[in-house]
Short mmCIF file of C-alpha atoms in Angstrom, two decimals:
data_model
loop_
_atom_site.label_atom_id
_atom_site.label_comp_id
_atom_site.label_asym_id
_atom_site.label_seq_id
_atom_site.Cartn_x
_atom_site.Cartn_y
_atom_site.Cartn_z
CA ASP A 273 3.62 16.64 3.14
CA VAL A 274 2.03 15.53 0.23
CA VAL A 275 -1.39 14.95 0.05
CA MET A 276 -2.94 12.67 -2.58
CA THR A 277 -6.68 13.54 -3.21
CA GLN A 278 -8.81 11.19 -5.42
CA SER A 279 -12.25 11.45 -6.78
CA PRO A 280 -14.96 10.21 -6.71
CA LEU A 281 -15.54 8.48 -3.08
CA SER A 282 -18.20 6.07 -5.30
CA LEU A 283 -18.32 5.16 -8.58
CA PRO A 284 -21.52 3.06 -9.47
CA VAL A 285 -20.88 1.54 -12.82
CA THR A 286 -23.01 -0.72 -15.34
CA LEU A 287 -21.19 -3.45 -16.39
CA GLY A 288 -19.57 -3.30 -19.73
CA GLN A 289 -19.21 0.74 -19.75
CA PRO A 290 -16.00 2.64 -18.65
CA ALA A 291 -14.81 4.13 -15.36
CA SER A 292 -12.43 6.69 -14.43
CA ILE A 293 -10.69 7.74 -11.16
CA SER A 294 -8.94 10.96 -10.51
CA CYS A 295 -5.82 11.59 -8.14
CA ARG A 296 -4.32 14.62 -7.60
CA SER A 297 -1.40 15.24 -5.41
CA SER A 298 -0.67 18.64 -3.81
CA GLN A 299 3.01 18.60 -5.52
CA SER A 300 4.66 17.66 -8.62
CA LEU A 301 5.72 14.01 -8.69
CA VAL A 302 8.14 14.20 -11.20
CA TYR A 303 11.51 13.13 -9.57
CA SER A 304 14.80 14.17 -9.99
CA ASP A 305 15.54 10.91 -12.42
CA GLY A 306 12.89 12.37 -14.52
CA ASN A 307 10.35 9.28 -13.36
CA THR A 308 7.10 10.10 -11.97
CA TYR A 309 6.43 7.78 -9.09
CA LEU A 310 2.50 6.93 -9.05
CA ASN A 311 0.97 3.99 -8.24
CA TRP A 312 -2.63 2.55 -8.60
CA PHE A 313 -3.69 -0.29 -6.29
CA GLN A 314 -6.81 -2.39 -6.37
CA GLN A 315 -8.78 -4.11 -3.15
CA ARG A 316 -11.29 -6.27 -3.85
CA PRO A 317 -13.57 -7.23 -0.74
CA GLY A 318 -11.82 -9.61 1.72
CA GLN A 319 -8.59 -9.29 -0.16
CA SER A 320 -5.08 -8.14 0.22
CA PRO A 321 -4.62 -4.70 -1.84
CA ARG A 322 -2.74 -5.49 -5.10
CA ARG A 323 -0.91 -3.07 -7.08
CA LEU A 324 -2.23 -2.60 -10.70
CA ILE A 325 -0.09 0.17 -12.07
CA TYR A 326 3.51 1.91 -11.20
CA ARG A 327 5.17 5.08 -12.80
CA VAL A 328 1.92 6.33 -13.92
CA SER A 329 1.14 3.99 -16.81
CA ASN A 330 2.71 0.80 -16.45
CA ARG A 331 0.61 -2.23 -15.95
CA ASP A 332 1.61 -5.19 -13.40
CA SER A 333 2.15 -8.48 -14.73
CA GLY A 334 -1.41 -10.14 -15.19
CA VAL A 335 -3.11 -6.97 -14.92
CA PRO A 336 -6.05 -6.95 -17.57
CA ASP A 337 -5.34 -4.53 -20.52
CA ARG A 338 -8.68 -2.73 -19.67
CA PHE A 339 -6.91 -1.01 -16.87
CA SER A 340 -4.79 1.94 -17.94
CA GLY A 341 -3.02 4.80 -16.10
CA SER A 342 -2.28 8.32 -17.52
CA GLY A 343 -1.52 11.82 -16.25
CA SER A 344 1.54 13.93 -15.40
CA GLY A 345 2.63 16.29 -12.79
CA THR A 346 0.01 16.45 -10.09
CA ASP A 347 -2.92 15.15 -12.06
CA PHE A 348 -3.29 11.46 -12.76
CA THR A 349 -6.17 9.19 -13.96
CA LEU A 350 -7.14 5.30 -13.73
CA LYS A 351 -9.04 4.08 -16.19
CA ILE A 352 -11.34 0.75 -16.86
CA SER A 353 -12.36 0.58 -20.20
CA ARG A 354 -15.07 -1.71 -19.79
CA VAL A 355 -16.00 -2.65 -16.22
CA GLU A 356 -16.32 -6.37 -15.20
CA ALA A 357 -17.86 -7.72 -12.23
CA GLU A 358 -14.62 -8.68 -10.71
CA ASP A 359 -13.33 -5.14 -10.80
CA VAL A 360 -15.87 -4.06 -7.76
CA GLY A 361 -13.73 -2.87 -4.80
CA VAL A 362 -11.86 -0.07 -3.46
CA TYR A 363 -8.98 1.76 -5.51
CA TYR A 364 -6.09 3.91 -4.06
CA CYS A 365 -3.41 5.93 -5.31
CA ILE A 366 -0.06 6.52 -3.81
CA GLN A 367 3.18 8.39 -4.60
CA GLY A 368 6.62 7.18 -4.12
CA THR A 369 8.56 10.32 -5.32
CA HIS A 370 8.66 12.28 -2.15
CA TRP A 371 9.60 11.09 1.55
CA PRO A 372 8.06 13.67 3.57
CA SER A 373 8.96 13.63 7.27
CA GLY A 374 5.23 12.35 8.04
CA GLY A 375 5.56 9.65 5.54
CA LEU A 376 3.56 8.27 2.91
CA THR A 377 -0.17 8.80 2.37
CA PHE A 378 -2.51 7.10 0.41
CA GLY A 379 -5.17 8.62 -1.31
CA GLY A 380 -8.85 8.24 0.29
CA GLY A 381 -10.07 5.66 -1.94
CA THR A 382 -12.82 5.03 -4.76
CA LYS A 383 -15.29 2.48 -4.22
CA VAL A 384 -16.43 0.86 -7.53
CA GLU A 385 -19.62 -0.81 -7.57
CA ILE A 386 -21.97 -2.29 -10.34
CA LYS A 387 -25.06 -0.36 -10.75
CA GLN B 95 7.98 -15.50 -7.65
CA VAL B 96 8.38 -13.18 -4.54
CA GLN B 97 6.09 -14.23 -2.04
CA LEU B 98 5.26 -12.63 1.65
CA VAL B 99 3.77 -14.57 4.21
CA GLN B 100 2.94 -13.03 7.44
CA SER B 101 1.97 -14.26 11.11
CA GLY B 102 -1.22 -15.59 12.33
CA ALA B 103 -4.10 -13.57 13.78
CA GLU B 104 -3.66 -12.11 17.46
CA VAL B 105 -5.56 -11.05 20.24
CA LYS B 106 -4.27 -8.47 22.49
CA LYS B 107 -5.28 -6.77 25.97
CA PRO B 108 -4.99 -2.93 25.94
CA GLY B 109 -1.69 -1.39 26.95
CA SER B 110 0.39 -4.45 25.47
CA SER B 111 2.31 -5.14 22.63
CA VAL B 112 2.20 -7.06 19.41
CA LYS B 113 4.92 -8.31 16.88
CA VAL B 114 3.98 -9.54 13.69
CA SER B 115 6.17 -11.08 11.05
CA CYS B 116 6.72 -11.34 7.26
CA LYS B 117 8.84 -13.94 5.79
CA VAL B 118 9.93 -13.07 2.25
CA SER B 119 10.45 -15.96 -0.17
CA GLY B 120 11.54 -16.51 -3.81
CA GLY B 121 13.57 -13.17 -3.89
CA THR B 122 16.29 -11.09 -2.76
CA PHE B 123 15.53 -10.01 0.87
CA ARG B 124 18.39 -7.35 1.21
CA ARG B 125 17.41 -4.94 -1.41
CA ASN B 126 13.82 -4.29 -1.31
CA THR B 127 12.05 -2.01 0.99
CA ILE B 128 9.31 -3.67 3.15
CA ASN B 129 6.31 -1.40 4.03
CA TRP B 130 3.97 -1.92 6.88
CA VAL B 131 0.27 -0.83 6.10
CA ARG B 132 -2.68 -1.35 8.03
CA GLN B 133 -6.45 -1.01 7.89
CA ALA B 134 -9.09 -0.69 10.21
CA PRO B 135 -12.77 -2.28 9.71
CA GLY B 136 -14.05 -0.42 7.06
CA GLN B 137 -11.54 2.12 6.69
CA GLY B 138 -9.05 2.87 3.96
CA LEU B 139 -5.26 1.84 3.73
CA GLU B 140 -2.90 3.56 6.15
CA TRP B 141 1.15 3.61 5.77
CA MET B 142 2.95 2.98 8.93
CA GLY B 143 6.70 2.66 8.22
CA ARG B 144 9.45 0.99 6.19
CA ILE B 145 12.45 -0.88 6.31
CA ILE B 146 15.60 -1.18 3.67
CA PRO B 147 17.00 -4.37 5.11
CA ILE B 148 20.32 -4.29 3.59
CA ILE B 149 21.18 -0.88 5.67
CA ALA B 150 18.78 -1.24 7.94
CA ILE B 151 17.30 2.05 7.50
CA THR B 152 13.68 2.79 8.84
CA ASN B 153 11.13 5.56 8.31
CA TYR B 154 7.80 5.84 10.36
CA ALA B 155 4.70 7.81 9.98
CA GLN B 156 4.28 10.71 12.17
CA ARG B 157 1.35 9.30 14.14
CA PHE B 158 3.24 6.04 15.01
CA GLN B 159 6.52 7.31 15.73
CA GLY B 160 7.54 6.23 19.29
CA ARG B 161 4.99 3.16 19.10
CA VAL B 162 6.42 1.35 16.05
CA THR B 163 9.64 -0.45 15.59
CA ILE B 164 10.11 -2.07 12.24
CA THR B 165 13.02 -4.68 12.02
CA ALA B 166 14.43 -6.99 9.60
CA ASP B 167 16.37 -10.32 10.08
CA LYS B 168 18.61 -10.57 6.90
CA SER B 169 19.78 -14.51 7.89
CA THR B 170 16.05 -15.49 7.67
CA GLY B 171 14.83 -13.01 5.29
CA THR B 172 12.21 -11.91 7.69
CA ALA B 173 10.56 -8.41 8.53
CA TYR B 174 9.00 -7.51 11.87
CA MET B 175 6.68 -4.68 13.14
CA GLU B 176 6.22 -4.14 16.51
CA LEU B 177 3.27 -1.76 17.91
CA THR B 178 3.31 -1.05 21.66
CA SER B 179 0.98 0.42 24.10
CA LEU B 180 -2.22 -0.82 21.95
CA ARG B 181 -5.27 0.59 22.15
CA SER B 182 -8.76 -0.47 20.67
CA GLU B 183 -8.50 1.84 17.81
CA ASP B 184 -5.39 -0.46 16.69
CA THR B 185 -7.68 -3.24 16.02
CA ALA B 186 -6.82 -3.75 12.27
CA VAL B 187 -5.43 -5.89 9.54
CA TYR B 188 -1.76 -5.16 9.13
CA TYR B 189 -0.01 -6.04 5.97
CA CYS B 190 3.59 -6.15 4.79
CA ALA B 191 4.56 -5.04 1.18
CA ARG B 192 7.61 -5.04 -0.74
CA ASP B 193 8.66 -2.44 -3.25
CA THR B 194 10.02 -3.43 -6.68
CA ASP B 195 12.15 -0.55 -6.70
CA TYR B 196 12.64 2.94 -5.76
CA GLY B 197 9.48 4.39 -5.87
CA ASP B 198 7.56 1.74 -7.36
CA LEU B 199 5.88 1.15 -4.25
CA MET B 200 4.40 -2.32 -2.92
CA GLY B 201 4.48 -4.55 -5.89
CA VAL B 202 3.77 -7.41 -3.49
CA TRP B 203 1.69 -7.74 -0.54
CA GLY B 204 1.39 -10.05 2.24
CA GLN B 205 -1.87 -12.12 3.36
CA GLY B 206 -2.47 -9.52 6.24
CA THR B 207 -2.56 -10.29 10.08
CA LEU B 208 -5.55 -9.18 12.24
CA VAL B 209 -4.68 -7.92 15.44
CA THR B 210 -7.74 -7.58 17.63
CA VAL B 211 -7.14 -5.17 20.85
CA SER B 212 -9.88 -6.10 23.44
CA SER B 213 -10.23 -6.50 27.12
#
C-alpha cells in the first residue's frame, strides 16, 4: 500500500509568517498519463474538510493565492506564504494515483496554530 | 454549483446498522466518484470506500470489508453508506465527498453526519 507521511505533526506559526508542510509518499505518484495526483485538504475547527490543491499545485476555486503546492515524485510541500488567523486547522494530503487493494490513506495531518 | 447534502445525526445501539445518505445536486451524478470518509472524535480522516455511480463499481478500505456497503441511486442522485455490526469505536462524523476527476479526489464535501454508537 502507498503510505503518506506528513510532517510536522504540529506547526505553531506567527501571524503573517510563512508555513510549510511536507508530505512524502512511499511510492512515486506519477501516473501513466503523466499527471501526479497529489491533493491537499484543509479542515478548520468544526468544519468539513475542504480541498485546497489538486495535482500537486492547482488551487481550487476560491482558495487564496497565499496557498501553494509544489513537489514531484514522492516529495510534496504545501506552503502558506503569510499565515492568517483563518488558516488555523488541520491539513491533510492524499494521493489519487494508485488504487491499492487496502484502499486510500490520508496523511496523518498537520495542525497549524497561531503562536 | 455542486452540493452534497447528507442525512441527519443518528444514535445507534451496538450491534445494529446505520445507513447514511448523500444527495448530490447541481451536477452530473453518474460520472463522478463518491467517497465516504469518517472522522472519530479528535482523530484524523479515514477513507472508507467509494462508488462510481455510472458503473456501480465499489472499492472498500480493507478494515471495513464485510461491514460497509456503498450504493448509489441514479434516479434520485443519492449515494448511501451502510455500516453494520456497529461498535462504540464507530462513533464518528461520516462524510461523503465527490471527486472532480480521476485522481482529483474529493473536491466537494457534504456537511457530515454524526453517528453515535452507545448502549
